[in-house]
Amino acid sequence: MRWYERGRSALRAALLHFALSLAIAFMAAILTFFLWFPYPYRELAGGGHLFWLVVGVDIICGPMLTAVVFNSLKPRRELITDLCCIGLVQICALIYGLHALWQTRPVYLAFEVDRFRVVTYADIKKEDLKPDSNELHRLPWKGIQIIGTRMPANGEEMLESLDLSLRGFDPSSRPDWWEDYKDSIDQVRLRARAITDLIKKRPDKTQMIRDEISRAGMPEANVMWLPVTSFRSLEWVVLLDRQTMQPITFIPVDGF
């Protein structure tokens, strides 16, 4: 009978802990999916998988540990100490996980030569950041901004750029190459392609492409596209307004 009573009280405590963990996970989800990784960036930058890994471990392990250590017959001080230790470990794990998400959050969608690239905080060559002299170097803490990247000034800079790219720093990752998107629009217009080209390239995705254009409420003739890449995906395109070259929507279609 004593074991039954202990099990029932431990289960009640674990369920209460689980409910509290779910509430905290819900708030973390709002932060992650609405501020740091809005769609489609959770797919392009992998934030969704990392979030569910962090939160899944957190909301399962905490209540399980509570069920193991909870015993109403324990001295009150000992029980509170045990539960506080579990809570502290759980909070530390969640903070570590959220910090990892913060480090991998996308900050810019950068036009680069003939494509758009999702630039995460981890991608950036941080020693080149000069937030006091360049507004683009003040990285947004929420949402994703669209920017451009300039062309090399001369042959020497082009060779240096190639060397940096081979070392993992593409132009979109270098703050000293960033520029306002409006300054890159002529290059975007030059590189953007007609929707008919995308349909010819991926005929099996024709219906998906036309459905997305229809949802955007624009004539097909007024829509252009370019590939979108990130450190984990090469299989997306962005649809662009032919007049303004502003992004309309994203489609999971391989543009290469």
mmCIF file of C-alpha atoms in Angstrom:
data_model
loop_
_atom_site.group_PDB
_atom_site.id
_atom_site.type_symbol
_atom_site.label_atom_id
_atom_site.label_comp_id
_atom_site.label_asym_id
_atom_site.label_seq_id
_atom_site.Cartn_x
_atom_site.Cartn_y
_atom_site.Cartn_z
ATOM 1 C CA MET A 1 0.000 0.000 0.000
ATOM 2 C CA ARG A 2 2.888 2.341 0.787
ATOM 3 C CA TRP A 3 4.356 1.755 -2.676
ATOM 4 C CA TYR A 4 0.967 2.484 -4.241
ATOM 5 C CA GLU A 5 0.665 5.787 -2.373
ATOM 6 C CA ARG A 6 4.223 6.742 -3.268
ATOM 7 C CA GLY A 7 3.640 5.889 -6.932
ATOM 8 C CA ARG A 8 0.430 7.899 -7.065
ATOM 9 C CA SER A 9 1.987 10.988 -5.471
ATOM 10 C CA ALA A 10 5.083 10.676 -7.703
ATOM 11 C CA LEU A 11 2.874 10.420 -10.799
ATOM 12 C CA ARG A 12 0.905 13.495 -9.731
ATOM 13 C CA ALA A 13 4.139 15.467 -9.221
ATOM 14 C CA ALA A 14 5.525 14.277 -12.574
ATOM 15 C CA LEU A 15 2.332 15.299 -14.395
ATOM 16 C CA LEU A 16 2.442 18.726 -12.772
ATOM 17 C CA HIS A 17 6.092 19.066 -13.791
ATOM 18 C CA PHE A 18 5.197 17.927 -17.318
ATOM 19 C CA ALA A 19 2.440 20.560 -17.593
ATOM 20 C CA LEU A 20 4.841 23.273 -16.421
ATOM 21 C CA SER A 21 7.484 22.060 -18.889
ATOM 22 C CA LEU A 22 4.933 22.180 -21.726
ATOM 23 C CA ALA A 23 4.028 25.769 -20.849
ATOM 24 C CA ILE A 24 7.695 26.796 -20.934
ATOM 25 C CA ALA A 25 8.199 24.861 -24.194
ATOM 26 C CA PHE A 26 5.229 26.718 -25.703
ATOM 27 C CA MET A 27 6.827 30.081 -24.885
ATOM 28 C CA ALA A 28 10.147 28.860 -26.307
ATOM 29 C CA ALA A 29 8.311 27.764 -29.475
ATOM 30 C CA ILE A 30 6.860 31.259 -29.942
ATOM 31 C CA LEU A 31 10.349 32.737 -29.603
ATOM 32 C CA THR A 32 11.852 30.193 -31.996
ATOM 33 C CA PHE A 33 9.247 29.871 -34.738
ATOM 34 C CA PHE A 34 7.826 33.401 -34.823
ATOM 35 C CA LEU A 35 10.913 35.523 -34.131
ATOM 36 C CA TRP A 36 14.041 33.534 -35.014
ATOM 37 C CA PHE A 37 12.927 30.915 -37.546
ATOM 38 C CA PRO A 38 9.708 31.997 -39.318
ATOM 39 C CA TYR A 39 8.691 29.791 -42.240
ATOM 40 C CA PRO A 40 10.457 28.819 -44.493
ATOM 41 C CA TYR A 41 13.673 29.584 -42.607
ATOM 42 C CA ARG A 42 13.025 26.809 -40.068
ATOM 43 C CA GLU A 43 13.385 24.443 -43.061
ATOM 44 C CA LEU A 44 16.231 26.288 -44.745
ATOM 45 C CA ALA A 45 18.306 26.764 -41.581
ATOM 46 C CA GLY A 46 17.244 23.668 -39.646
ATOM 47 C CA GLY A 47 15.836 25.455 -36.598
ATOM 48 C CA GLY A 48 12.812 23.181 -36.323
ATOM 49 C CA HIS A 49 14.806 19.967 -35.901
ATOM 50 C CA LEU A 50 17.118 21.509 -33.306
ATOM 51 C CA PHE A 51 14.206 23.003 -31.359
ATOM 52 C CA TRP A 52 12.304 19.708 -31.117
ATOM 53 C CA LEU A 53 15.473 17.898 -30.062
ATOM 54 C CA VAL A 54 16.147 20.417 -27.276
ATOM 55 C CA VAL A 55 12.559 20.695 -26.061
ATOM 56 C CA GLY A 56 11.818 16.987 -26.460
ATOM 57 C CA VAL A 57 14.680 16.017 -24.165
ATOM 58 C CA ASP A 58 13.791 18.804 -21.745
ATOM 59 C CA ILE A 59 10.088 18.010 -21.295
ATOM 60 C CA ILE A 60 10.670 14.256 -21.042
ATOM 61 C CA CYS A 61 13.718 14.045 -18.796
ATOM 62 C CA GLY A 62 12.549 16.610 -16.209
ATOM 63 C CA PRO A 63 9.209 14.939 -15.346
ATOM 64 C CA MET A 64 10.828 11.485 -15.433
ATOM 65 C CA LEU A 65 13.445 12.554 -12.887
ATOM 66 C CA THR A 66 10.702 14.077 -10.741
ATOM 67 C CA ALA A 67 8.807 10.770 -10.791
ATOM 68 C CA VAL A 68 11.966 8.939 -9.681
ATOM 69 C CA VAL A 69 12.972 11.206 -6.784
ATOM 70 C CA PHE A 70 9.572 12.344 -5.515
ATOM 71 C CA ASN A 71 8.559 10.773 -2.232
ATOM 72 C CA SER A 72 6.080 12.476 0.080
ATOM 73 C CA LEU A 73 7.714 10.685 3.034
ATOM 74 C CA LYS A 74 11.014 12.478 2.465
ATOM 75 C CA PRO A 75 11.870 15.408 4.738
ATOM 76 C CA ARG A 76 10.448 18.561 3.163
ATOM 77 C CA ARG A 77 13.844 20.237 2.870
ATOM 78 C CA GLU A 78 15.370 17.212 1.120
ATOM 79 C CA LEU A 79 12.441 16.969 -1.301
ATOM 80 C CA ILE A 80 12.627 20.665 -2.175
ATOM 81 C CA THR A 81 16.390 20.370 -2.705
ATOM 82 C CA ASP A 82 15.922 17.405 -5.067
ATOM 83 C CA LEU A 83 13.228 19.158 -7.096
ATOM 84 C CA CYS A 84 15.228 22.401 -7.263
ATOM 85 C CA CYS A 85 18.262 20.496 -8.573
ATOM 86 C CA ILE A 86 16.130 18.880 -11.286
ATOM 87 C CA GLY A 87 14.611 22.239 -12.210
ATOM 88 C CA LEU A 88 18.035 23.892 -12.323
ATOM 89 C CA VAL A 89 19.445 21.198 -14.617
ATOM 90 C CA GLN A 90 16.383 21.469 -16.842
ATOM 91 C CA ILE A 91 16.599 25.265 -17.054
ATOM 92 C CA CYS A 92 20.336 25.124 -17.835
ATOM 93 C CA ALA A 93 19.697 22.581 -20.610
ATOM 94 C CA LEU A 94 16.940 24.766 -22.077
ATOM 95 C CA ILE A 95 19.100 27.904 -21.947
ATOM 96 C CA TYR A 96 21.958 26.043 -23.634
ATOM 97 C CA GLY A 97 19.585 24.805 -26.340
ATOM 98 C CA LEU A 98 18.102 28.263 -26.921
ATOM 99 C CA HIS A 99 21.616 29.709 -27.115
ATOM 100 C CA ALA A 100 22.452 27.137 -29.803
ATOM 101 C CA LEU A 101 19.304 28.187 -31.694
ATOM 102 C CA TRP A 102 20.301 31.850 -31.304
ATOM 103 C CA GLN A 103 23.728 31.083 -32.780
ATOM 104 C CA THR A 104 22.203 29.345 -35.816
ATOM 105 C CA ARG A 105 19.311 31.770 -36.404
ATOM 106 C CA PRO A 106 19.071 33.291 -39.891
ATOM 107 C CA VAL A 107 19.657 37.039 -39.945
ATOM 108 C CA TYR A 108 19.822 37.944 -43.642
ATOM 109 C CA LEU A 109 18.559 36.743 -46.993
ATOM 110 C CA ALA A 110 21.384 37.961 -49.214
ATOM 111 C CA PHE A 111 21.463 38.188 -52.991
ATOM 112 C CA GLU A 112 24.786 36.742 -54.145
ATOM 113 C CA VAL A 113 25.785 36.686 -57.831
ATOM 114 C CA ASP A 114 22.923 34.539 -59.207
ATOM 115 C CA ARG A 115 21.042 33.291 -56.146
ATOM 116 C CA PHE A 116 19.801 34.185 -52.706
ATOM 117 C CA ARG A 117 21.617 32.766 -49.725
ATOM 118 C CA VAL A 118 20.281 32.417 -46.181
ATOM 119 C CA VAL A 119 22.928 33.896 -43.879
ATOM 120 C CA THR A 120 22.873 32.637 -40.297
ATOM 121 C CA TYR A 121 24.612 34.213 -37.330
ATOM 122 C CA ALA A 122 27.074 31.310 -37.339
ATOM 123 C CA ASP A 123 28.000 31.939 -41.006
ATOM 124 C CA ILE A 124 29.157 35.525 -40.504
ATOM 125 C CA LYS A 125 32.818 36.581 -40.442
ATOM 126 C CA LYS A 126 32.321 38.416 -37.171
ATOM 127 C CA GLU A 127 35.722 40.112 -36.989
ATOM 128 C CA ASP A 128 34.610 42.273 -39.941
ATOM 129 C CA LEU A 129 31.493 43.574 -38.199
ATOM 130 C CA LYS A 130 31.537 47.352 -37.608
ATOM 131 C CA PRO A 131 28.117 48.164 -36.123
ATOM 132 C CA ASP A 132 29.098 51.735 -35.239
ATOM 133 C CA SER A 133 29.766 52.716 -38.844
ATOM 134 C CA ASN A 134 27.407 50.479 -40.841
ATOM 135 C CA GLU A 135 23.751 49.885 -40.018
ATOM 136 C CA LEU A 136 23.748 46.515 -41.810
ATOM 137 C CA HIS A 137 26.350 45.298 -39.297
ATOM 138 C CA ARG A 138 23.801 45.695 -36.489
ATOM 139 C CA LEU A 139 22.418 42.208 -36.772
ATOM 140 C CA PRO A 140 18.659 41.861 -36.242
ATOM 141 C CA TRP A 141 17.671 39.826 -33.181
ATOM 142 C CA LYS A 142 14.324 38.892 -34.713
ATOM 143 C CA GLY A 143 13.132 38.334 -38.248
ATOM 144 C CA ILE A 144 15.188 38.180 -41.432
ATOM 145 C CA GLN A 145 16.170 41.177 -43.555
ATOM 146 C CA ILE A 146 16.930 41.107 -47.263
ATOM 147 C CA ILE A 147 20.256 42.567 -48.402
ATOM 148 C CA GLY A 148 22.565 42.531 -51.401
ATOM 149 C CA THR A 149 26.262 41.826 -51.861
ATOM 150 C CA ARG A 150 28.546 44.018 -53.916
ATOM 151 C CA MET A 151 30.768 42.935 -56.789
ATOM 152 C CA PRO A 152 34.588 42.773 -56.351
ATOM 153 C CA ALA A 153 36.242 46.150 -56.901
ATOM 154 C CA ASN A 154 39.192 44.768 -58.904
ATOM 155 C CA GLY A 155 41.035 41.610 -59.897
ATOM 156 C CA GLU A 156 43.007 41.445 -56.657
ATOM 157 C CA GLU A 157 39.834 41.582 -54.584
ATOM 158 C CA MET A 158 38.278 38.902 -56.792
ATOM 159 C CA LEU A 159 41.196 36.546 -56.079
ATOM 160 C CA GLU A 160 40.958 37.326 -52.364
ATOM 161 C CA SER A 161 37.222 36.648 -52.513
ATOM 162 C CA LEU A 162 37.815 33.284 -54.150
ATOM 163 C CA ASP A 163 40.307 32.356 -51.429
ATOM 164 C CA LEU A 164 37.839 33.312 -48.683
ATOM 165 C CA SER A 165 35.075 31.329 -50.383
ATOM 166 C CA LEU A 166 37.301 28.248 -50.432
ATOM 167 C CA ARG A 167 37.814 28.761 -46.683
ATOM 168 C CA GLY A 168 34.044 28.803 -46.112
ATOM 169 C CA PHE A 169 33.312 32.549 -46.207
ATOM 170 C CA ASP A 170 31.117 33.290 -49.209
ATOM 171 C CA PRO A 171 30.507 36.972 -50.077
ATOM 172 C CA SER A 172 27.174 36.884 -48.236
ATOM 173 C CA SER A 173 29.025 35.894 -45.036
ATOM 174 C CA ARG A 174 31.399 38.878 -45.178
ATOM 175 C CA PRO A 175 30.037 42.075 -43.635
ATOM 176 C CA ASP A 176 32.336 44.300 -45.722
ATOM 177 C CA TRP A 177 30.639 42.958 -48.870
ATOM 178 C CA TRP A 178 27.082 43.662 -47.746
ATOM 179 C CA GLU A 179 25.037 46.453 -49.320
ATOM 180 C CA ASP A 180 21.448 47.666 -49.277
ATOM 181 C CA TYR A 181 19.185 45.460 -51.345
ATOM 182 C CA LYS A 182 18.088 48.429 -53.473
ATOM 183 C CA ASP A 183 21.699 48.729 -54.671
ATOM 184 C CA SER A 184 21.596 45.120 -55.918
ATOM 185 C CA ILE A 185 18.185 45.192 -57.602
ATOM 186 C CA ASP A 186 19.622 45.786 -61.091
ATOM 187 C CA GLN A 187 21.763 42.648 -60.719
ATOM 188 C CA VAL A 188 18.786 40.712 -59.337
ATOM 189 C CA ARG A 189 16.703 41.780 -62.332
ATOM 190 C CA LEU A 190 19.490 40.714 -64.673
ATOM 191 C CA ARG A 191 19.769 37.255 -63.092
ATOM 192 C CA ALA A 192 16.097 36.528 -62.338
ATOM 193 C CA ARG A 193 14.396 33.968 -64.568
ATOM 194 C CA ALA A 194 10.894 33.545 -65.922
ATOM 195 C CA ILE A 195 8.528 31.049 -64.292
ATOM 196 C CA THR A 196 8.294 29.157 -67.585
ATOM 197 C CA ASP A 197 11.987 28.278 -67.202
ATOM 198 C CA LEU A 198 11.364 26.785 -63.752
ATOM 199 C CA ILE A 199 8.406 24.759 -65.040
ATOM 200 C CA LYS A 200 10.515 23.418 -67.927
ATOM 201 C CA LYS A 201 13.276 22.535 -65.485
ATOM 202 C CA ARG A 202 10.925 20.846 -62.963
ATOM 203 C CA PRO A 203 7.773 19.752 -64.844
ATOM 204 C CA ASP A 204 6.782 17.441 -61.968
ATOM 205 C CA LYS A 205 6.405 20.526 -59.733
ATOM 206 C CA THR A 206 4.234 22.503 -62.166
ATOM 207 C CA GLN A 207 1.057 22.290 -60.089
ATOM 208 C CA MET A 208 2.847 23.284 -56.869
ATOM 209 C CA ILE A 209 4.456 26.272 -58.583
ATOM 210 C CA ARG A 210 1.196 27.498 -60.113
ATOM 211 C CA ASP A 211 -0.694 26.963 -56.854
ATOM 212 C CA GLU A 212 1.807 29.155 -54.982
ATOM 213 C CA ILE A 213 1.569 31.883 -57.626
ATOM 214 C CA SER A 214 -2.221 31.713 -57.439
ATOM 215 C CA ARG A 215 -2.122 32.036 -53.645
ATOM 216 C CA ALA A 216 0.094 35.098 -54.037
ATOM 217 C CA GLY A 217 -2.617 36.654 -56.226
ATOM 218 C CA MET A 218 -0.279 37.624 -59.066
ATOM 219 C CA PRO A 219 -0.334 36.875 -62.803
ATOM 220 C CA GLU A 220 2.276 34.297 -63.768
ATOM 221 C CA ALA A 221 3.847 36.756 -66.211
ATOM 222 C CA ASN A 222 4.609 39.129 -63.310
ATOM 223 C CA VAL A 223 6.586 36.554 -61.335
ATOM 224 C CA MET A 224 10.291 35.732 -61.620
ATOM 225 C CA TRP A 225 12.420 33.334 -59.599
ATOM 226 C CA LEU A 226 15.925 32.601 -58.337
ATOM 227 C CA PRO A 227 17.422 29.683 -56.370
ATOM 228 C CA VAL A 228 17.743 29.944 -52.587
ATOM 229 C CA THR A 229 20.578 28.172 -50.778
ATOM 230 C CA SER A 230 21.645 27.696 -47.186
ATOM 231 C CA PHE A 231 24.227 25.635 -45.330
ATOM 232 C CA ARG A 232 21.782 22.704 -45.245
ATOM 233 C CA SER A 233 19.646 23.050 -48.379
ATOM 234 C CA LEU A 234 19.981 23.745 -52.092
ATOM 235 C CA GLU A 235 16.426 22.779 -53.011
ATOM 236 C CA TRP A 236 14.378 25.957 -52.663
ATOM 237 C CA VAL A 237 13.514 28.880 -54.909
ATOM 238 C CA VAL A 238 12.168 32.349 -54.148
ATOM 239 C CA LEU A 239 9.459 33.888 -56.315
ATOM 240 C CA LEU A 240 10.009 37.575 -57.054
ATOM 241 C CA ASP A 241 7.756 40.414 -58.135
ATOM 242 C CA ARG A 242 8.914 41.326 -61.655
ATOM 243 C CA GLN A 243 8.402 45.044 -60.995
ATOM 244 C CA THR A 244 10.040 45.463 -57.589
ATOM 245 C CA MET A 245 12.210 42.313 -57.372
ATOM 246 C CA GLN A 246 10.931 41.848 -53.822
ATOM 247 C CA PRO A 247 10.353 38.279 -52.572
ATOM 248 C CA ILE A 248 6.757 37.037 -52.806
ATOM 249 C CA THR A 249 7.035 33.509 -51.459
ATOM 250 C CA PHE A 250 9.329 30.474 -51.265
ATOM 251 C CA ILE A 251 8.813 27.037 -52.827
ATOM 252 C CA PRO A 252 10.651 23.768 -52.007
ATOM 253 C CA VAL A 253 11.806 23.199 -55.593
ATOM 254 C CA ASP A 254 15.375 22.534 -56.739
ATOM 255 C CA GLY A 255 16.342 25.517 -58.893
ATOM 256 C CA PHE A 256 19.657 24.045 -60.053
#
